CSV table of C-alpha atoms in Angstrom, one decimal:
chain,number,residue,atom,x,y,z
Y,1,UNK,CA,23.0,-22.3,96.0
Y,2,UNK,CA,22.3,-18.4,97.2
Y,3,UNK,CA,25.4,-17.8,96.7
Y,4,UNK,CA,26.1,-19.1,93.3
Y,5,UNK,CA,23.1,-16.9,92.1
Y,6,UNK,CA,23.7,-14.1,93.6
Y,7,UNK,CA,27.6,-14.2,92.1
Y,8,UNK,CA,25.8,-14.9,89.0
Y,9,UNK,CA,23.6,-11.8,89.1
Y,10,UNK,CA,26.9,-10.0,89.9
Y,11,UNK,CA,28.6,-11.6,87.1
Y,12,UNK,CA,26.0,-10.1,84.2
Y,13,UNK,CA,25.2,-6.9,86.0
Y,14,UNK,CA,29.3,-6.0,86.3
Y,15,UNK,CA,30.0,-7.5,82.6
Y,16,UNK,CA,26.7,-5.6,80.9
Y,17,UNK,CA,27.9,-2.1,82.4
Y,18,UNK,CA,31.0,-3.1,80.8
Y,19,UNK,CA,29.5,-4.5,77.1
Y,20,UNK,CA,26.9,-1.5,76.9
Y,21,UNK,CA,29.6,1.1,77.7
Y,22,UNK,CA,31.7,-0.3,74.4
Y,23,UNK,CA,29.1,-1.0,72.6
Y,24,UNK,CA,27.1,2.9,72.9
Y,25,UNK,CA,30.6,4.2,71.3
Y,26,UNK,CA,31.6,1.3,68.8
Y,27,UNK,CA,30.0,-1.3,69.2
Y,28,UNK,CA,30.8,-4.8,69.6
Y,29,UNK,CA,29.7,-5.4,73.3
Y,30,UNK,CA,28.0,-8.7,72.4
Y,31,UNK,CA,31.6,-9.7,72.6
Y,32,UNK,CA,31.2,-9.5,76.6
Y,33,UNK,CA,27.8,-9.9,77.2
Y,34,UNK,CA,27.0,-13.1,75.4
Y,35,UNK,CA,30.1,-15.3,76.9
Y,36,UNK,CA,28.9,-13.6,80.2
Y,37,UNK,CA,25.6,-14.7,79.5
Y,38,UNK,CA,26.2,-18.3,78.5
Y,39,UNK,CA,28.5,-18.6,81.7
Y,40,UNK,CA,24.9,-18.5,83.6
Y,41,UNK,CA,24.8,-22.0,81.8
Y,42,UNK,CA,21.7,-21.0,79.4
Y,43,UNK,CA,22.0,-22.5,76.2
Y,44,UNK,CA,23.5,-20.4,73.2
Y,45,UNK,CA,19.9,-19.6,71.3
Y,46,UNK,CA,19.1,-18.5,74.5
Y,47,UNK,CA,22.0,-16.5,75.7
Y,48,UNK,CA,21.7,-14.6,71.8
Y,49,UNK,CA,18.1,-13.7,72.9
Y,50,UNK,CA,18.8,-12.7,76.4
Y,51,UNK,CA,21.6,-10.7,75.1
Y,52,UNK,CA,19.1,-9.2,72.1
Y,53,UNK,CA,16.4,-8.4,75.0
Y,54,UNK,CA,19.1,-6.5,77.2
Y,55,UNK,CA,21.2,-5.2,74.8
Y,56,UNK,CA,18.1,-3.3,73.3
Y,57,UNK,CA,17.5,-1.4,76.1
Y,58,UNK,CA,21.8,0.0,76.3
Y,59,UNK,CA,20.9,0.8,72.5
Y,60,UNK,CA,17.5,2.5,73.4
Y,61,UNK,CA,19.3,4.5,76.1
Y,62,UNK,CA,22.9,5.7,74.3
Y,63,UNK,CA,20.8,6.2,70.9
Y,64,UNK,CA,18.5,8.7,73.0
Y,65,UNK,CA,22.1,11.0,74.1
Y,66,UNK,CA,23.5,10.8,71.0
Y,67,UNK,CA,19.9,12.6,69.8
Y,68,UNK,CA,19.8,14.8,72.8
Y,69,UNK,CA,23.6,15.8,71.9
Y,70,UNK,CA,22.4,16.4,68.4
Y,71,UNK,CA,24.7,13.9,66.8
Y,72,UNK,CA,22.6,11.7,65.0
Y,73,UNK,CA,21.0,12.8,61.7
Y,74,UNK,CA,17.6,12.4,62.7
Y,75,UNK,CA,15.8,12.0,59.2
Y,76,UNK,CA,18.7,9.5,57.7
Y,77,UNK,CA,18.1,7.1,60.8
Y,78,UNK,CA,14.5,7.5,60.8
Y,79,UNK,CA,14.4,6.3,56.6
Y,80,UNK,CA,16.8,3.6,57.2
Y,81,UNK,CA,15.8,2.2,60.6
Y,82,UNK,CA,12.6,0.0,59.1
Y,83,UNK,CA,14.9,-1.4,56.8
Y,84,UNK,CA,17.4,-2.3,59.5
Y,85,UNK,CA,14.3,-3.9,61.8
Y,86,UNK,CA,12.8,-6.1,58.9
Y,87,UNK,CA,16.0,-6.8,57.7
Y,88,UNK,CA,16.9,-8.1,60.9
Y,89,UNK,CA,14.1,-10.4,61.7
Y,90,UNK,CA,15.0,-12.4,58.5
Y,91,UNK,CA,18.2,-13.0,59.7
Y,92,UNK,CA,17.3,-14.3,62.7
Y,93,UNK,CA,15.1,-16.5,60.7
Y,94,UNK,CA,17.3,-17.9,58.4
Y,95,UNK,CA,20.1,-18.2,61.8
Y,96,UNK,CA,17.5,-20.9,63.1
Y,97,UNK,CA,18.0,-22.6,60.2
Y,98,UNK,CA,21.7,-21.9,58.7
Y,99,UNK,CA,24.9,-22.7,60.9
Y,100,UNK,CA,26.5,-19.5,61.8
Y,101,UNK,CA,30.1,-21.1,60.5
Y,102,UNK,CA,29.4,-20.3,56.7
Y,103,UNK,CA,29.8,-16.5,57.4
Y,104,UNK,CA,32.8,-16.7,60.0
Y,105,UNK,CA,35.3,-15.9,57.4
Y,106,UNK,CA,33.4,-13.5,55.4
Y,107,UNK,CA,33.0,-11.8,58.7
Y,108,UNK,CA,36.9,-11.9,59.5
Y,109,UNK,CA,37.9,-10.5,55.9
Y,110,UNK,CA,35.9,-7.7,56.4
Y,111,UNK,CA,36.7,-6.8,60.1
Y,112,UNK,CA,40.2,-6.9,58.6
Y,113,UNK,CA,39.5,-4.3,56.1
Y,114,UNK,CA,37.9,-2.0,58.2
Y,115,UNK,CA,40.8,-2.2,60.2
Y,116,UNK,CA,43.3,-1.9,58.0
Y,117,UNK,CA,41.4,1.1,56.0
Y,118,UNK,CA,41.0,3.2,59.5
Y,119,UNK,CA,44.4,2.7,60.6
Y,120,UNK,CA,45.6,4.2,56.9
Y,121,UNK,CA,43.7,6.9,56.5
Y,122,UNK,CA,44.9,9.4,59.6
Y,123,UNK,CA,42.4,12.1,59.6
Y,124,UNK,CA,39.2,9.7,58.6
Y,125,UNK,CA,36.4,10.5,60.8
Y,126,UNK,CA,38.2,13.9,62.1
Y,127,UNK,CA,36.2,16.2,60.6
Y,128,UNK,CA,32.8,15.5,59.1
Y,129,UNK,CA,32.7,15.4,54.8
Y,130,UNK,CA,28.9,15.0,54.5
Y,131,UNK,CA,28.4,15.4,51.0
Y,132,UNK,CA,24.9,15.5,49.1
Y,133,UNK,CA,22.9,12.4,48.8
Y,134,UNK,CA,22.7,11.3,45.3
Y,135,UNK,CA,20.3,8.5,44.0
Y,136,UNK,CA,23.6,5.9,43.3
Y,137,UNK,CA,24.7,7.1,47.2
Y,138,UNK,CA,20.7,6.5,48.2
Y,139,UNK,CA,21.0,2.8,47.1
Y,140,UNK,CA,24.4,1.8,48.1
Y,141,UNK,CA,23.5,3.1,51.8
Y,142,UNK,CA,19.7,1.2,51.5
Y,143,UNK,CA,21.7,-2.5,50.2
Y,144,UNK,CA,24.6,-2.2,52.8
Y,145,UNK,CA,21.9,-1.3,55.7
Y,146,UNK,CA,19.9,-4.6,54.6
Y,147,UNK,CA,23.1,-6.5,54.7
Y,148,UNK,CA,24.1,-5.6,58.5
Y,149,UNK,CA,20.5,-5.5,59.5
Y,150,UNK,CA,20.4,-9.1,58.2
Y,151,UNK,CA,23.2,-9.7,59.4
Y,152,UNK,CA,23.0,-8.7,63.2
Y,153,UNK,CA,20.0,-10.9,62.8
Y,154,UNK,CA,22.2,-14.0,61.9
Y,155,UNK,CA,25.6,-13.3,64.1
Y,156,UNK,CA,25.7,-10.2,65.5
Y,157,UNK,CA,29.1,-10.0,66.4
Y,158,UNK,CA,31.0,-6.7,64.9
Y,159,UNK,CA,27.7,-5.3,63.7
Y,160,UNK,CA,28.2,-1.7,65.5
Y,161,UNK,CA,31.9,-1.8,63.9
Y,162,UNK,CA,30.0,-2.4,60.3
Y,163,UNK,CA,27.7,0.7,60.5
Y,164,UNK,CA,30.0,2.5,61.9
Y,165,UNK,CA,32.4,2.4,59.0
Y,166,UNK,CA,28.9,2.5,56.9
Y,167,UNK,CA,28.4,5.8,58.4
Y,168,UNK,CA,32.4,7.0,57.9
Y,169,UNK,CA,32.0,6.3,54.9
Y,170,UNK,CA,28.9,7.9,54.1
Y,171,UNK,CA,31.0,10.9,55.1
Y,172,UNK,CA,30.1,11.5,58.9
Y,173,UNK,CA,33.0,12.4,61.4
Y,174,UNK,CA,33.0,9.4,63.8
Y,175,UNK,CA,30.9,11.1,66.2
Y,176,UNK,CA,28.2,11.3,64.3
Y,177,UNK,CA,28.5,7.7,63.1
Y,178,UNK,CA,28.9,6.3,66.3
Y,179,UNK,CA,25.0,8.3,67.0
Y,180,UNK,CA,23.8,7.2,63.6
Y,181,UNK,CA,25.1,3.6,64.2
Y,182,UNK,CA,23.7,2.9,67.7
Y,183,UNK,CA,20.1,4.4,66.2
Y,184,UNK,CA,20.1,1.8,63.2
Y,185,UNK,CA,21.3,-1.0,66.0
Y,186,UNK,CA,19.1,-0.3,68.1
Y,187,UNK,CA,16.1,-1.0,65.0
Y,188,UNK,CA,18.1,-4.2,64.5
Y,189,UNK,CA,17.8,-5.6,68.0
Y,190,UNK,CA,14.5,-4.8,68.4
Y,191,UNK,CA,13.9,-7.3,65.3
Y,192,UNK,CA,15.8,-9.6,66.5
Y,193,UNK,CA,14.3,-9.5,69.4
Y,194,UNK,CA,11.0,-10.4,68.4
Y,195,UNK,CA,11.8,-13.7,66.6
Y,196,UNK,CA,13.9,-14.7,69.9
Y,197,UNK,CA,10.7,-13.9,71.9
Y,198,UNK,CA,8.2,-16.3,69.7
Y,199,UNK,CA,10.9,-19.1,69.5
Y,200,UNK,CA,11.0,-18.6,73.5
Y,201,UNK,CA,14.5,-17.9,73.8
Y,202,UNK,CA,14.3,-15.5,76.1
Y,203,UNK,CA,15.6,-15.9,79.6
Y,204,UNK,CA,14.0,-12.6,81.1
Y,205,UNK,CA,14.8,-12.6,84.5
Y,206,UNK,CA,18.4,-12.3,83.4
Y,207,UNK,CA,17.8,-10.0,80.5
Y,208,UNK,CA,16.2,-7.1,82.4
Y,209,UNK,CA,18.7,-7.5,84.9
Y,210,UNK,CA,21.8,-7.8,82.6
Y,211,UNK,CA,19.5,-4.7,80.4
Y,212,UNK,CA,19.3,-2.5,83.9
Y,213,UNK,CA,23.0,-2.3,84.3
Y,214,UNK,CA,23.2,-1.9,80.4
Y,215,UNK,CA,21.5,1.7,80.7
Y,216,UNK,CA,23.8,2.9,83.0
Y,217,UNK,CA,26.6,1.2,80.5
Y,218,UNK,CA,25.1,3.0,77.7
Y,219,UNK,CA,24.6,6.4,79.6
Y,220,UNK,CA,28.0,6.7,80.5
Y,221,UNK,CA,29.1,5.4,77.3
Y,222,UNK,CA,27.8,7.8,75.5
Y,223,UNK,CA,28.4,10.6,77.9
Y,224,UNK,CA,31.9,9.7,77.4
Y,225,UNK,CA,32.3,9.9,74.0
Y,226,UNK,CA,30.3,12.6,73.5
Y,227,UNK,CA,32.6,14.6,75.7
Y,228,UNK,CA,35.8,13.2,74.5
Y,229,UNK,CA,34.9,13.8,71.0
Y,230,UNK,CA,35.9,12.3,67.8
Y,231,UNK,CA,39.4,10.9,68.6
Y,232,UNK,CA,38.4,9.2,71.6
Y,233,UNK,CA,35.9,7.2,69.3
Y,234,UNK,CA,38.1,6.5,66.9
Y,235,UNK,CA,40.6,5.3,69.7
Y,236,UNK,CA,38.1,3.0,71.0
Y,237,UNK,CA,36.9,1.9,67.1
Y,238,UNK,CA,40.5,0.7,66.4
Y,239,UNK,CA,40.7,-1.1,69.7
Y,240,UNK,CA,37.4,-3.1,69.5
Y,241,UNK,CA,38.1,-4.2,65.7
Y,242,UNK,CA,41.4,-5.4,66.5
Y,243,UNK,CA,39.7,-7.4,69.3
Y,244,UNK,CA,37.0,-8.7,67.7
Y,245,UNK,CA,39.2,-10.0,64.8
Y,246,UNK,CA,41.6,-11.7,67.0
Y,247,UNK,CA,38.5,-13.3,68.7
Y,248,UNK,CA,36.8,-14.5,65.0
Y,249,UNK,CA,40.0,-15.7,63.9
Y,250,UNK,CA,40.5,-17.6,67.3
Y,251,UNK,CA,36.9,-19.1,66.6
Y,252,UNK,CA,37.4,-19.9,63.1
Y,253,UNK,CA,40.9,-21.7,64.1
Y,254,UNK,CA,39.4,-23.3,66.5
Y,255,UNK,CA,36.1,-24.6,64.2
């Protein structure tokens, strides 16, 4: 039995290093933490708040280098970052209530298109076009934020992919989306979080554990790409997308 537990303590410590490192430049680490987490044999509601408890603190730590790098833009984030967080906690809400199923193929449509849309336009994300913030700009940015902040409430899976093509298209250079998006998902986990925490699906001796090995994950996540740069991000964006849609349309196949 001491050894099962400690290879299960290995087993989310190795795998969260891994999910927070993806998921502080792109995104989509729930895609390793939360199998990694239900292999502990937690339920699912459970292993989605364990991952929302750990997960918050790689997203607390990478959104806190991107700032210190100076590639987030501060006064954006801090506008949109309530909405993400309210937003968030509904969707967590309804989630208790609505079967995850009905959005699968919304979900895989759109991964497609971010896909396909990054892997056309070459120099996307090279070199930052932010223009000036008009009112129709204001509320296209405000609805879409609701929609992913409600949505990482209800799923989760792809939501660092979403803002990050949110922020590209807003006009930053992938850089400074990947700062912007990790600032708003970290708002959005911290929402989450909170339902999780008054259902009681919250497993927290594996959560800090799993969220321990996530900070250095996130650190050197973030490190990395802001070193790299741009094209290293946008290297890693392509990758993860293509992943997570593989691993959607596998589930909805499946379903």
């Amino acid at each position: 039995m001491a050894e099962v537990d400690v290879s299960v303590i290995l087993l989310i410590i190795v795998l969260g290093f891994l999910a927070a490192f993806i998921d502080a430049v792109v995104g989509g680490g729930g895609l390793i933490a939360i199998p990694a987490l239900l292999a502990t044999g937690i339920s699912p509601a459970t292993a989605l708040g364990t991952n929302k408890l750990a997960s918050s603190f790689g997203s607390l730590t990478s959104s806190l280098r991107f700032l210190r790098a100076r590639h987030v833009d501060f006064k954006m984030v801090m506008k949109l970052s309530p909405i993400s967080f309210i937003f968030s906690i509904l969707g967590a809400l309804t989630a208790v209530y609505t079967p995850g199923e009905v959005l699968k193929p919304l979900v895989l449509a759109m991964l497609f298109i971010v896909l396909i849309y990054t892997l056309l336009k070459k120099d996307w994300g090279e070199v930052e076009r932010h223009a000036v913030f008009t009112p129709r700009k204001i509320i296209l940015l405000i609805i879409f934020v609701v929609l992913i902040g409600f949505y990482d409430g209800f799923m989760g899976g792809g939501t660092g992919s979403f803002l990050m093509f949110l922020m590209l298209f807003t006009g930053f250079d992938f850089l400074r989306s990947a700062g912007n998006a990790k600032v708003l998902n970290f708002a959005s986990n911290i929402g989450a979080l909170i339902l999780f925490i008054v259902m009681g699906e919250v497993n927290y001796t594996y959560g800090l554990i799993m969220g321990a090995s996530m900070i250095l994950g996130s650190y050197a996540g973030a490190h990395m790409a802001i070193t790299k740069g741009s094209g290293y991000v946008k290297g890693l964006f392509i990758i993860v997308t293509a992943v997570l849609i593989i691993k959607n349309l596998y589930d909805f196949l499946q379903a």
